[in-house]
Amino acid sequence: LLSFSEAMAETETYAIDQNHANITWHANHFDFSSPSGKFAKVKGELKLDEKNPENSEVNVTIDAISIVTGIEKFDQHLKGKDFFNTDKFPSIEFKSDKVDVVGKNIAKLYGTLSMLGISKSVILDVKLNKVGDHPFSPVIGKTVGFSANTIIKRSEFDMKYALPGVSDDVRIDIEIEANLKK
């Protein structure tokens, strides 16, 4: 019990800083281009064990309604039934299952992505960018920053509109800063 308590004491909980969280996607469009968009509202927390990163956890909720491309008509189409169906499924969730450290500040993050009422296993390639006091400390305090990416198949989430012209593979790029919860 004592060793369990010591291990738990080394895990710190961080809240995602919504002002510094970017989740962008890229999909091939009939081989002409690879348009992108982003989700503007992301919340969640990270439980980081710096000494034993394999004990870390991530839980994220993405506001699907916040999807933006810079083209209002396209945004509305993406929110509709052909894609994210945000009236019925307003959020996307990710919950980690396992962290596999593969190099210095590099890991594979295994977890479950739930979207459109379907849950699938995904693997993210993650880089720990920095852990330290934020330059605006003590107002913000200790901060952690990550970059991550993965590729998902949208058809696995029953998002089949315009296949194969609009690619099944969608690249997801993630930039996250999170602040130590006080």
CSV table of C-alpha atoms in Angstrom, one decimal:
chain,number,residue,atom,x,y,z
A,1,LEU,CA,0.0,0.0,0.0
A,2,LEU,CA,2.8,2.4,0.8
A,3,SER,CA,4.5,1.8,-2.6
A,4,PHE,CA,1.2,2.4,-4.3
A,5,SER,CA,0.8,5.7,-2.4
A,6,GLU,CA,4.3,6.8,-3.4
A,7,ALA,CA,3.6,6.0,-7.1
A,8,MET,CA,0.3,7.9,-7.0
A,9,ALA,CA,2.1,10.9,-5.5
A,10,GLU,CA,4.3,11.2,-8.6
A,11,THR,CA,1.4,11.6,-10.9
A,12,GLU,CA,0.3,15.2,-11.5
A,13,THR,CA,-3.0,16.2,-13.1
A,14,TYR,CA,-3.0,18.9,-15.8
A,15,ALA,CA,-6.0,20.6,-17.4
A,16,ILE,CA,-5.9,21.2,-21.2
A,17,ASP,CA,-5.5,24.9,-22.0
A,18,GLN,CA,-8.2,25.5,-24.5
A,19,ASN,CA,-6.4,28.6,-25.8
A,20,HIS,CA,-3.4,26.4,-26.7
A,21,ALA,CA,-5.1,23.2,-27.9
A,22,ASN,CA,-5.3,22.6,-31.7
A,23,ILE,CA,-6.7,19.5,-33.2
A,24,THR,CA,-6.5,19.7,-37.0
A,25,TRP,CA,-7.5,17.2,-39.7
A,26,HIS,CA,-6.5,16.7,-43.3
A,27,ALA,CA,-8.3,14.7,-46.0
A,28,ASN,CA,-7.5,14.2,-49.6
A,29,HIS,CA,-10.1,15.7,-51.9
A,30,PHE,CA,-10.3,13.8,-55.2
A,31,ASP,CA,-6.4,14.0,-55.5
A,32,PHE,CA,-6.6,17.8,-56.1
A,33,SER,CA,-5.8,18.9,-52.6
A,34,SER,CA,-5.9,18.0,-48.9
A,35,PRO,CA,-8.2,20.4,-47.2
A,36,SER,CA,-8.0,20.8,-43.5
A,37,GLY,CA,-10.1,22.0,-40.6
A,38,LYS,CA,-9.8,22.2,-36.9
A,39,PHE,CA,-11.9,21.7,-33.8
A,40,ALA,CA,-11.9,25.0,-31.9
A,41,LYS,CA,-13.0,23.7,-28.5
A,42,VAL,CA,-11.2,21.0,-26.7
A,43,LYS,CA,-11.2,20.1,-23.0
A,44,GLY,CA,-9.8,17.4,-20.8
A,45,GLU,CA,-7.0,16.4,-18.5
A,46,LEU,CA,-3.7,14.6,-18.5
A,47,LYS,CA,-2.4,12.6,-15.6
A,48,LEU,CA,1.4,12.7,-16.1
A,49,ASP,CA,4.0,10.6,-14.3
A,50,GLU,CA,7.3,12.2,-15.4
A,51,LYS,CA,9.4,9.4,-13.8
A,52,ASN,CA,7.2,6.6,-15.2
A,53,PRO,CA,5.4,8.0,-18.2
A,54,GLU,CA,3.8,4.6,-18.9
A,55,ASN,CA,1.6,5.3,-15.9
A,56,SER,CA,0.2,8.5,-17.5
A,57,GLU,CA,-3.4,8.9,-18.7
A,58,VAL,CA,-5.3,11.2,-21.1
A,59,ASN,CA,-9.0,12.0,-21.3
A,60,VAL,CA,-10.2,14.5,-23.9
A,61,THR,CA,-13.5,15.7,-25.1
A,62,ILE,CA,-13.8,17.6,-28.4
A,63,ASP,CA,-16.8,19.8,-29.2
A,64,ALA,CA,-17.7,18.5,-32.7
A,65,ILE,CA,-19.9,21.5,-33.2
A,66,SER,CA,-16.8,23.7,-33.0
A,67,ILE,CA,-15.4,22.4,-36.3
A,68,VAL,CA,-14.1,25.2,-38.5
A,69,THR,CA,-12.6,25.3,-42.0
A,70,GLY,CA,-12.9,29.0,-42.7
A,71,ILE,CA,-15.7,28.3,-45.2
A,72,GLU,CA,-19.1,28.6,-43.5
A,73,LYS,CA,-21.0,26.5,-46.1
A,74,PHE,CA,-18.4,23.7,-45.7
A,75,ASP,CA,-18.6,24.0,-41.9
A,76,GLN,CA,-22.3,23.5,-42.0
A,77,HIS,CA,-22.0,20.5,-44.4
A,78,LEU,CA,-19.4,18.9,-42.0
A,79,LYS,CA,-21.8,19.4,-39.0
A,80,GLY,CA,-24.6,17.7,-41.0
A,81,LYS,CA,-25.6,14.0,-41.4
A,82,ASP,CA,-23.0,13.3,-44.2
A,83,PHE,CA,-20.1,13.8,-41.7
A,84,PHE,CA,-20.2,14.6,-38.0
A,85,ASN,CA,-24.0,14.8,-37.4
A,86,THR,CA,-23.5,17.2,-34.6
A,87,ASP,CA,-27.2,17.4,-33.8
A,88,LYS,CA,-27.1,13.8,-32.6
A,89,PHE,CA,-23.4,13.5,-31.7
A,90,PRO,CA,-22.2,16.9,-30.4
A,91,SER,CA,-18.9,15.6,-29.0
A,92,ILE,CA,-16.0,13.3,-29.8
A,93,GLU,CA,-14.1,11.6,-26.9
A,94,PHE,CA,-10.7,10.0,-26.5
A,95,LYS,CA,-9.6,8.0,-23.5
A,96,SER,CA,-6.1,6.5,-23.2
A,97,ASP,CA,-5.6,2.8,-22.4
A,98,LYS,CA,-1.8,2.5,-22.5
A,99,VAL,CA,1.4,4.5,-22.9
A,100,ASP,CA,4.4,2.8,-24.6
A,101,VAL,CA,7.6,4.8,-24.3
A,102,VAL,CA,9.6,4.3,-27.5
A,103,GLY,CA,12.4,6.9,-27.1
A,104,LYS,CA,13.4,10.0,-25.4
A,105,ASN,CA,10.2,12.1,-25.0
A,106,ILE,CA,8.5,9.9,-27.7
A,107,ALA,CA,5.6,7.5,-27.0
A,108,LYS,CA,2.8,5.5,-28.6
A,109,LEU,CA,-0.5,6.5,-26.9
A,110,TYR,CA,-3.1,3.7,-27.2
A,111,GLY,CA,-6.7,4.6,-26.6
A,112,THR,CA,-10.3,4.6,-27.6
A,113,LEU,CA,-11.8,7.2,-29.9
A,114,SER,CA,-15.6,7.5,-29.7
A,115,MET,CA,-17.3,9.4,-32.5
A,116,LEU,CA,-20.7,9.1,-34.1
A,117,GLY,CA,-21.7,6.5,-31.5
A,118,ILE,CA,-18.9,4.2,-32.5
A,119,SER,CA,-15.7,3.5,-30.4
A,120,LYS,CA,-12.5,2.3,-32.1
A,121,SER,CA,-9.0,1.7,-30.9
A,122,VAL,CA,-6.4,4.3,-32.1
A,123,ILE,CA,-2.7,4.8,-31.7
A,124,LEU,CA,-1.2,8.3,-31.5
A,125,ASP,CA,2.5,9.0,-32.0
A,126,VAL,CA,3.3,11.5,-29.3
A,127,LYS,CA,6.2,13.8,-28.6
A,128,LEU,CA,6.6,15.5,-25.2
A,129,ASN,CA,7.8,19.0,-26.1
A,130,LYS,CA,8.4,20.5,-22.7
A,131,VAL,CA,7.5,20.3,-19.0
A,132,GLY,CA,8.2,23.4,-16.9
A,133,ASP,CA,7.1,26.7,-15.5
A,134,HIS,CA,5.1,28.8,-17.9
A,135,PRO,CA,6.7,32.1,-18.7
A,136,PHE,CA,3.7,33.8,-17.2
A,137,SER,CA,4.2,31.8,-14.0
A,138,PRO,CA,2.9,32.0,-11.2
A,139,VAL,CA,-0.3,33.0,-12.8
A,140,ILE,CA,-0.3,29.9,-15.0
A,141,GLY,CA,2.3,27.7,-13.2
A,142,LYS,CA,3.7,24.4,-14.3
A,143,THR,CA,2.8,23.6,-17.9
A,144,VAL,CA,3.3,20.6,-20.2
A,145,GLY,CA,3.3,20.6,-24.0
A,146,PHE,CA,2.7,17.7,-26.5
A,147,SER,CA,2.5,17.2,-30.2
A,148,ALA,CA,0.8,14.1,-31.6
A,149,ASN,CA,-0.6,12.6,-34.8
A,150,THR,CA,-2.4,9.7,-36.1
A,151,ILE,CA,-4.4,8.5,-39.1
A,152,ILE,CA,-7.9,7.2,-38.8
A,153,LYS,CA,-10.3,5.7,-41.4
A,154,ARG,CA,-13.5,7.6,-41.3
A,155,SER,CA,-15.4,4.7,-42.7
A,156,GLU,CA,-14.8,2.8,-39.5
A,157,PHE,CA,-17.0,5.5,-37.8
A,158,ASP,CA,-19.6,5.1,-40.5
A,159,MET,CA,-18.6,8.3,-42.2
A,160,LYS,CA,-18.8,7.2,-45.8
A,161,TYR,CA,-19.9,10.3,-47.7
A,162,ALA,CA,-18.0,10.8,-51.1
A,163,LEU,CA,-15.8,7.7,-50.7
A,164,PRO,CA,-13.4,7.1,-52.3
A,165,GLY,CA,-13.1,10.6,-53.9
A,166,VAL,CA,-12.7,12.1,-50.4
A,167,SER,CA,-10.1,9.9,-48.8
A,168,ASP,CA,-11.0,7.3,-46.1
A,169,ASP,CA,-7.7,8.1,-44.4
A,170,VAL,CA,-7.8,11.3,-42.4
A,171,ARG,CA,-4.6,12.6,-40.8
A,172,ILE,CA,-5.1,14.1,-37.3
A,173,ASP,CA,-2.5,16.6,-35.9
A,174,ILE,CA,-2.6,17.6,-32.3
A,175,GLU,CA,-0.9,20.4,-30.4
A,176,ILE,CA,-1.7,20.6,-26.7
A,177,GLU,CA,-0.6,22.6,-23.7
A,178,ALA,CA,-1.9,21.7,-20.3
A,179,ASN,CA,-1.5,23.5,-17.0
A,180,LEU,CA,-1.0,21.8,-13.6
A,181,LYS,CA,-4.3,21.8,-11.7
A,182,LYS,CA,-4.1,23.7,-8.5
